[in-house]
mmCIF file of C-alpha atoms and ligand atoms in Angstrom:
data_model
loop_
_atom_site.group_PDB
_atom_site.id
_atom_site.type_symbol
_atom_site.label_atom_id
_atom_site.label_comp_id
_atom_site.label_asym_id
_atom_site.label_seq_id
_atom_site.Cartn_x
_atom_site.Cartn_y
_atom_site.Cartn_z
ATOM 1 C CA MET S 1 -0.117 -15.694 5.945
ATOM 2 C CA ALA S 2 -3.796 -15.039 6.715
ATOM 3 C CA LYS S 3 -6.366 -16.211 4.249
ATOM 4 C CA ILE S 4 -8.622 -13.114 5.113
ATOM 5 C CA VAL S 5 -7.358 -9.728 4.633
ATOM 6 C CA VAL S 6 -9.316 -6.582 5.820
ATOM 7 C CA PHE S 7 -7.878 -3.775 3.810
ATOM 8 C CA THR S 8 -8.836 -0.317 5.165
ATOM 9 C CA GLY S 9 -8.493 3.271 4.467
ATOM 10 C CA ALA S 10 -9.466 6.711 5.770
ATOM 11 C CA GLY S 11 -13.244 5.875 5.683
ATOM 12 C CA ILE S 12 -12.937 3.495 8.706
ATOM 13 C CA SER S 13 -11.640 6.321 10.924
ATOM 14 C CA ALA S 14 -14.167 8.837 9.553
ATOM 15 C CA GLU S 15 -16.790 8.126 12.060
ATOM 16 C CA SER S 16 -14.137 8.707 14.772
ATOM 17 C CA GLY S 17 -13.856 12.265 13.551
ATOM 18 C CA ILE S 18 -10.733 12.018 11.512
ATOM 19 C CA SER S 19 -10.890 13.681 8.033
ATOM 20 C CA THR S 20 -10.619 11.482 4.980
ATOM 21 C CA PHE S 21 -8.617 12.830 2.090
ATOM 22 C CA ARG S 22 -10.869 12.966 -0.971
ATOM 23 C CA ASP S 23 -14.305 13.227 0.396
ATOM 24 C CA LYS S 24 -15.966 16.646 0.517
ATOM 25 C CA ASP S 25 -14.308 18.567 3.189
ATOM 26 C CA GLY S 26 -11.522 16.015 3.024
ATOM 27 C CA LEU S 27 -7.932 17.041 3.948
ATOM 28 C CA TRP S 28 -6.889 17.585 0.376
ATOM 29 C CA GLU S 29 -9.505 20.224 -0.155
ATOM 30 C CA ASN S 30 -7.563 22.466 2.303
ATOM 31 C CA TYR S 31 -4.034 21.444 1.551
ATOM 32 C CA LYS S 32 -2.004 21.179 -1.607
ATOM 33 C CA ILE S 33 -0.567 17.580 -1.615
ATOM 34 C CA GLU S 34 2.082 18.643 -4.337
ATOM 35 C CA GLU S 35 3.530 21.149 -1.924
ATOM 36 C CA ILE S 36 3.460 19.503 1.560
ATOM 37 C CA CYS S 37 3.202 15.724 1.318
ATOM 38 C CA THR S 38 5.242 14.881 -1.783
ATOM 39 C CA ALA S 39 8.732 13.487 -2.094
ATOM 40 C CA GLY S 40 11.189 16.396 -1.636
ATOM 41 C CA CYS S 41 8.785 18.500 0.447
ATOM 42 C CA LEU S 42 11.075 18.392 3.365
ATOM 43 C CA ASN S 43 13.696 20.196 1.440
ATOM 44 C CA THR S 44 11.329 22.776 -0.132
ATOM 45 C CA LYS S 45 8.462 23.187 2.438
ATOM 46 C CA ARG S 46 9.849 21.652 5.482
ATOM 47 C CA ASP S 47 8.043 23.812 8.103
ATOM 48 C CA GLU S 48 4.751 23.363 6.485
ATOM 49 C CA THR S 49 5.073 19.605 6.132
ATOM 50 C CA ILE S 50 6.379 19.169 9.797
ATOM 51 C CA LYS S 51 3.467 21.550 10.951
ATOM 52 C CA PHE S 52 0.900 19.510 8.952
ATOM 53 C CA TYR S 53 1.874 16.268 10.699
ATOM 54 C CA ASP S 54 2.183 17.993 14.083
ATOM 55 C CA LEU S 55 -1.439 19.008 13.656
ATOM 56 C CA ARG S 56 -2.448 15.490 12.492
ATOM 57 C CA ARG S 57 -0.809 13.944 15.550
ATOM 58 C CA LYS S 58 -2.414 16.455 17.943
ATOM 59 C CA ASP S 59 -5.814 15.885 16.204
ATOM 60 C CA CYS S 60 -5.368 12.170 16.840
ATOM 61 C CA GLU S 61 -4.777 12.455 20.687
ATOM 62 C CA ASN S 62 -8.434 12.613 21.588
ATOM 63 C CA LYS S 63 -9.823 10.515 18.841
ATOM 64 C CA LYS S 64 -11.441 7.164 20.035
ATOM 65 C CA PRO S 65 -11.716 4.003 17.961
ATOM 66 C CA ASN S 66 -15.247 3.454 16.723
ATOM 67 C CA TYR S 67 -17.440 0.386 16.462
ATOM 68 C CA SER S 68 -15.672 -0.901 13.343
ATOM 69 C CA HIS S 69 -12.125 -0.703 14.752
ATOM 70 C CA LEU S 70 -13.362 -2.438 17.894
ATOM 71 C CA GLU S 71 -15.116 -5.287 16.115
ATOM 72 C CA LEU S 72 -12.301 -5.864 13.668
ATOM 73 C CA VAL S 73 -9.712 -6.063 16.458
ATOM 74 C CA LYS S 74 -11.975 -8.464 18.437
ATOM 75 C CA LEU S 75 -12.023 -10.564 15.356
ATOM 76 C CA GLU S 76 -8.355 -10.363 14.764
ATOM 77 C CA LYS S 77 -7.715 -11.493 18.283
ATOM 78 C CA GLU S 78 -10.130 -14.398 18.035
ATOM 79 C CA TYR S 79 -8.629 -15.554 14.608
ATOM 80 C CA PRO S 80 -5.034 -14.442 14.624
ATOM 81 C CA ASN S 81 -3.903 -16.900 11.980
ATOM 82 C CA ASP S 82 -6.790 -16.329 9.700
ATOM 83 C CA VAL S 83 -7.454 -12.617 9.814
ATOM 84 C CA LYS S 84 -5.012 -9.815 8.841
ATOM 85 C CA ILE S 85 -5.813 -6.048 9.187
ATOM 86 C CA ILE S 86 -3.999 -3.812 6.743
ATOM 87 C CA THR S 87 -4.455 -0.128 6.679
ATOM 88 C CA GLN S 88 -3.372 2.842 4.648
ATOM 89 C CA ASN S 89 -4.139 5.047 7.744
ATOM 90 C CA ILE S 90 -1.397 6.576 9.856
ATOM 91 C CA ASP S 91 -3.613 7.035 12.917
ATOM 92 C CA ASP S 92 -3.506 4.767 15.967
ATOM 93 C CA LEU S 93 -7.079 3.852 16.127
ATOM 94 C CA PHE S 94 -6.711 0.173 15.646
ATOM 95 C CA GLU S 95 -3.992 0.195 18.302
ATOM 96 C CA LYS S 96 -6.338 2.065 20.685
ATOM 97 C CA ALA S 97 -8.873 -0.657 20.021
ATOM 98 C CA GLY S 98 -6.218 -3.136 21.304
ATOM 99 C CA SER S 99 -4.323 -4.363 18.187
ATOM 100 C CA THR S 100 -0.657 -4.908 18.107
ATOM 101 C CA SER S 101 -0.360 -6.415 14.620
ATOM 102 C CA VAL S 102 -2.038 -4.035 12.276
ATOM 103 C CA LEU S 103 0.109 -3.531 9.028
ATOM 104 C CA HIS S 104 0.414 0.239 8.427
ATOM 105 C CA LEU S 105 1.324 0.767 4.707
ATOM 106 C CA HIS S 106 1.771 4.494 4.747
ATOM 107 C CA GLY S 107 3.697 4.889 8.014
ATOM 108 C CA PHE S 108 2.573 5.659 11.520
ATOM 109 C CA LEU S 109 1.780 9.161 12.812
ATOM 110 C CA LYS S 110 3.261 8.715 16.243
ATOM 111 C CA GLU S 111 6.707 7.791 14.881
ATOM 112 C CA ILE S 112 9.453 9.956 13.599
ATOM 113 C CA TYR S 113 12.847 8.665 12.225
ATOM 114 C CA CYS S 114 16.272 10.007 11.237
ATOM 115 C CA GLU S 115 16.674 10.835 7.619
ATOM 116 C CA LYS S 116 20.215 9.575 7.762
ATOM 117 C CA CYS S 117 20.473 6.639 10.149
ATOM 118 C CA ASN S 118 16.801 5.636 10.193
ATOM 119 C CA PHE S 119 16.690 5.637 14.047
ATOM 120 C CA LYS S 120 13.074 5.623 15.019
ATOM 121 C CA ILE S 121 11.369 7.223 18.020
ATOM 122 C CA ASN S 122 7.656 7.101 19.224
ATOM 123 C CA ILE S 123 6.887 10.656 20.198
ATOM 124 C CA SER S 124 3.288 9.875 20.984
ATOM 125 C CA TYR S 125 1.258 13.083 20.277
ATOM 126 C CA ASP S 126 4.157 15.488 20.671
ATOM 127 C CA SER S 127 5.160 17.900 18.116
ATOM 128 C CA LEU S 128 8.332 17.284 15.974
ATOM 129 C CA LYS S 129 9.232 20.837 15.677
ATOM 130 C CA THR S 130 9.652 21.620 19.227
ATOM 131 C CA LEU S 131 10.865 18.156 20.540
ATOM 132 C CA TYR S 132 13.100 16.070 18.422
ATOM 133 C CA ASN S 133 14.648 18.146 15.621
ATOM 134 C CA GLU S 134 17.767 16.253 15.677
ATOM 135 C CA CYS S 135 18.611 12.652 15.680
ATOM 136 C CA PRO S 136 19.971 11.571 19.175
ATOM 137 C CA LYS S 137 22.362 9.265 17.588
ATOM 138 C CA CYS S 138 23.736 11.039 14.486
ATOM 139 C CA TYR S 139 22.375 14.637 14.811
ATOM 140 C CA SER S 140 20.756 14.518 11.414
ATOM 141 C CA PHE S 141 17.207 15.656 10.753
ATOM 142 C CA MET S 142 14.344 13.628 12.109
ATOM 143 C CA ARG S 143 11.206 13.337 10.043
ATOM 144 C CA PRO S 144 7.741 12.041 10.326
ATOM 145 C CA ASN S 145 7.449 8.398 9.618
ATOM 146 C CA ILE S 146 4.943 8.972 6.658
ATOM 147 C CA VAL S 147 5.317 7.838 3.237
ATOM 148 C CA PHE S 148 4.825 10.938 1.112
ATOM 149 C CA PHE S 149 3.581 10.920 -2.500
ATOM 150 C CA ASN S 150 6.102 9.608 -4.941
ATOM 151 C CA GLU S 151 8.222 8.119 -2.082
ATOM 152 C CA GLU S 152 8.723 4.374 -1.861
ATOM 153 C CA ALA S 153 6.495 2.589 0.590
ATOM 154 C CA PRO S 154 8.644 -0.139 2.277
ATOM 155 C CA LYS S 155 5.702 -1.896 3.762
ATOM 156 C CA TYR S 156 4.111 -2.583 0.283
ATOM 157 C CA GLU S 157 6.265 -5.715 0.089
ATOM 158 C CA ASP S 158 4.332 -6.997 3.236
ATOM 159 C CA LEU S 159 1.183 -6.262 1.407
ATOM 160 C CA TYR S 160 2.250 -8.246 -1.632
ATOM 161 C CA LYS S 161 3.199 -11.126 0.550
ATOM 162 C CA GLU S 162 -0.106 -10.990 2.381
ATOM 163 C CA MET S 163 -1.988 -10.883 -0.807
ATOM 164 C CA LEU S 164 -0.488 -14.025 -2.133
ATOM 165 C CA ASP S 165 -2.422 -16.195 0.300
ATOM 166 C CA CYS S 166 -5.570 -14.062 0.440
ATOM 167 C CA GLU S 167 -8.770 -15.960 -0.258
ATOM 168 C CA PHE S 168 -11.176 -13.410 1.071
ATOM 169 C CA ILE S 169 -10.733 -9.691 0.805
ATOM 170 C CA ILE S 170 -12.776 -7.119 2.543
ATOM 171 C CA VAL S 171 -12.199 -3.520 1.536
ATOM 172 C CA ILE S 172 -13.435 -0.771 3.951
ATOM 173 C CA GLY S 173 -13.207 2.992 3.423
ATOM 174 C CA THR S 174 -10.910 3.569 0.685
ATOM 175 C CA SER S 175 -11.355 5.352 -2.646
ATOM 176 C CA GLY S 176 -8.728 3.192 -4.316
ATOM 177 C CA ASN S 177 -6.790 6.201 -5.674
ATOM 178 C CA VAL S 178 -3.461 5.164 -4.203
ATOM 179 C CA ILE S 179 -3.646 1.447 -4.011
ATOM 180 C CA SER S 180 -5.819 -0.471 -6.426
ATOM 181 C CA ILE S 181 -7.156 -3.479 -4.680
ATOM 182 C CA ASP S 182 -9.024 -4.204 -7.988
ATOM 183 C CA ASN S 183 -5.646 -5.197 -9.424
ATOM 184 C CA PHE S 184 -5.096 -7.954 -6.716
ATOM 185 C CA ILE S 185 -8.537 -9.342 -7.577
ATOM 186 C CA ARG S 186 -7.845 -9.320 -11.330
ATOM 187 C CA ASN S 187 -4.555 -10.800 -11.056
ATOM 188 C CA PRO S 188 -4.757 -14.193 -12.723
ATOM 189 C CA HIS S 189 -2.457 -15.775 -10.041
ATOM 190 C CA SER S 190 -4.797 -14.489 -7.249
ATOM 191 C CA ARG S 191 -6.380 -16.892 -4.853
ATOM 192 C CA ILE S 192 -9.085 -14.522 -3.983
ATOM 193 C CA LYS S 193 -12.459 -16.373 -4.068
ATOM 194 C CA LYS S 194 -14.603 -13.886 -2.333
ATOM 195 C CA SER S 195 -14.644 -10.100 -1.824
ATOM 196 C CA ILE S 196 -16.588 -7.412 -0.146
ATOM 197 C CA LEU S 197 -16.400 -3.643 -0.833
ATOM 198 C CA ASN S 198 -17.677 -1.124 1.760
ATOM 199 C CA ASN S 199 -17.438 2.626 1.104
ATOM 200 C CA LEU S 200 -19.864 5.383 1.702
ATOM 201 C CA LYS S 201 -20.301 5.797 -1.993
ATOM 202 C CA LYS S 202 -19.021 4.651 -5.401
ATOM 203 C CA SER S 203 -15.497 5.624 -6.294
ATOM 204 C CA SER S 204 -14.353 6.221 -9.871
ATOM 205 C CA ALA S 205 -11.078 4.366 -8.991
ATOM 206 C CA ILE S 206 -12.782 1.097 -8.001
ATOM 207 C CA ASN S 207 -14.601 -1.244 -10.292
ATOM 208 C CA ASP S 208 -17.354 -2.443 -7.969
ATOM 209 C CA ARG S 209 -18.507 -5.112 -10.443
ATOM 210 C CA LEU S 210 -15.353 -7.153 -9.301
ATOM 211 C CA TYR S 211 -16.731 -7.584 -5.785
ATOM 212 C CA ASN S 212 -19.116 -10.222 -4.704
ATOM 213 C CA LYS S 213 -20.763 -7.967 -2.164
ATOM 214 C CA VAL S 214 -20.893 -4.167 -2.179
ATOM 215 C CA LEU S 215 -22.156 -2.175 0.736
ATOM 216 C CA TYR S 216 -22.425 1.668 0.136
ATOM 217 C CA LYS S 217 -23.118 2.830 3.610
ATOM 218 C CA LYS S 218 -21.164 3.697 6.814
ATOM 219 C CA ALA S 219 -18.637 1.235 7.934
ATOM 220 C CA SER S 220 -20.335 1.060 11.411
ATOM 221 C CA GLU S 221 -23.642 -0.001 9.625
ATOM 222 C CA SER S 222 -21.866 -2.685 7.588
ATOM 223 C CA ILE S 223 -19.465 -4.230 10.032
ATOM 224 C CA ASP S 224 -21.803 -6.695 11.720
ATOM 225 C CA GLU S 225 -22.703 -8.251 8.253
ATOM 226 C CA ILE S 226 -18.988 -8.194 7.352
ATOM 227 C CA ILE S 227 -17.968 -9.951 10.559
ATOM 228 C CA PHE S 228 -20.790 -12.552 10.012
ATOM 229 C CA ASP S 229 -19.506 -13.314 6.558
ATOM 230 C CA ILE S 230 -15.946 -13.601 7.628
ATOM 231 C CA LYS S 231 -16.767 -15.990 10.565
ATOM 232 C CA GLU S 232 -19.044 -17.979 8.086
ATOM 233 C CA TYR S 233 -15.978 -18.197 5.724
ATOM 234 C CA ILE S 234 -13.592 -19.386 8.496
ATOM 235 C CA ASN S 235 -15.959 -21.937 10.010
ATOM 236 C CA LYS S 236 -17.171 -23.394 6.583
HETATM 237 N N1 APR J 1 -17.628 4.319 6.165
HETATM 238 C C1 APR J 1 -17.137 3.694 5.091
HETATM 239 N N2 APR J 1 -16.526 4.381 4.090
HETATM 240 C C2 APR J 1 -16.398 5.639 4.262
HETATM 241 C C3 APR J 1 -16.935 6.416 5.391
HETATM 242 C C4 APR J 1 -17.660 5.731 6.313
HETATM 243 N N3 APR J 1 -18.175 6.189 7.320
HETATM 244 N N4 APR J 1 -16.673 7.740 5.185
HETATM 245 C C5 APR J 1 -16.011 7.729 3.929
HETATM 246 N N5 APR J 1 -15.862 6.627 3.351
HETATM 247 C C6 APR J 1 -15.229 6.342 2.103
HETATM 248 C C7 APR J 1 -15.384 7.087 1.093
HETATM 249 O O1 APR J 1 -16.526 6.771 0.363
HETATM 250 C C8 APR J 1 -14.103 7.043 0.213
HETATM 251 O O2 APR J 1 -14.164 5.866 -0.631
HETATM 252 O O3 APR J 1 -13.716 6.278 2.420
HETATM 253 C C9 APR J 1 -13.064 6.635 1.265
HETATM 254 C C10 APR J 1 -12.080 7.650 1.568
HETATM 255 O O4 APR J 1 -11.129 7.768 0.523
HETATM 256 P P1 APR J 1 -9.845 8.664 0.556
HETATM 257 O O5 APR J 1 -10.114 9.913 1.287
HETATM 258 O O6 APR J 1 -9.304 8.824 -0.845
HETATM 259 O O7 APR J 1 -8.894 7.867 1.585
HETATM 260 P P2 APR J 1 -7.857 6.590 1.304
HETATM 261 O O8 APR J 1 -8.419 5.751 0.149
HETATM 262 O O9 APR J 1 -7.697 5.931 2.545
HETATM 263 O O10 APR J 1 -6.564 7.374 0.749
HETATM 264 C C11 APR J 1 -5.516 6.736 0.440
HETATM 265 O O11 APR J 1 -4.242 8.663 0.211
HETATM 266 O O12 APR J 1 -3.404 10.794 0.680
HETATM 267 C C12 APR J 1 -3.269 9.430 0.801
HETATM 268 O O13 APR J 1 -1.655 8.401 2.061
HETATM 269 C C13 APR J 1 -2.854 8.805 2.156
HETATM 270 O O14 APR J 1 -3.411 6.612 2.894
HETATM 271 C C14 APR J 1 -3.954 7.755 2.218
HETATM 272 C C15 APR J 1 -4.168 7.341 0.717
HETATM 273 ZN ZN1 ZN J 2 20.422 9.428 12.880
#
């Protein structure tokens, strides 16, 4: 496991033009989470939920990775054993930047899977409604490969494993409302010795006093300093 974990959220893709969730004009201002992206919503509001993710997929198609994605992927390629990029994002901007090993904790927009047999398909930017309603293997319903609120997130196990060896955590662009990185830092068994927090502004769900360095500015304006610190840590 890598000793340096870069933990990212919607803020890192904001400068590529993808809406965050909880900022002003964020996605949750326009949609009701409890109706469309919550466990059970495929039974109660199936069309709305499918449409919501069809729109997200289309929206992603022309979005380009920004400077932060590109610099982080460059670093990941240079130090594959030392650096792990983890994201809560479902977009493919790290992949567009060239990564093949980013850990997506909340699913991946381009994928759909069968509710019954778990068969998975990459539909790229297509729409689920018109293309693959039924599983080609067992004819059950296909659904977006997205972890909804109150659903289990299978990849959290990988997150916990990664955090066991983490010595240096860099948090970029997350409000901390869904996953509390603070808890990993506070954990008495944690190996974390160094930490950086980079968000646009303070979040009520993150205790910034826990972090060694706090950068409240755009990711693109922070990333050079972050990369410098990471390289310094690796080469120390
Ligand atoms: N650079 C750095 N940080 C930014 C930028 C930017 N250009 N723009 C916004 N931010 C920060 C905001 O300050 C905020 O702290 O990004 C954070 C976005 O927070 P949220 O919208 O809550 O997104 P995130 O924390 O990733 O959401 C977590 O919630 O609904 C779900 O499953 C969804 O994975 C998502 C999870
Ligand atoms: Zn199936």
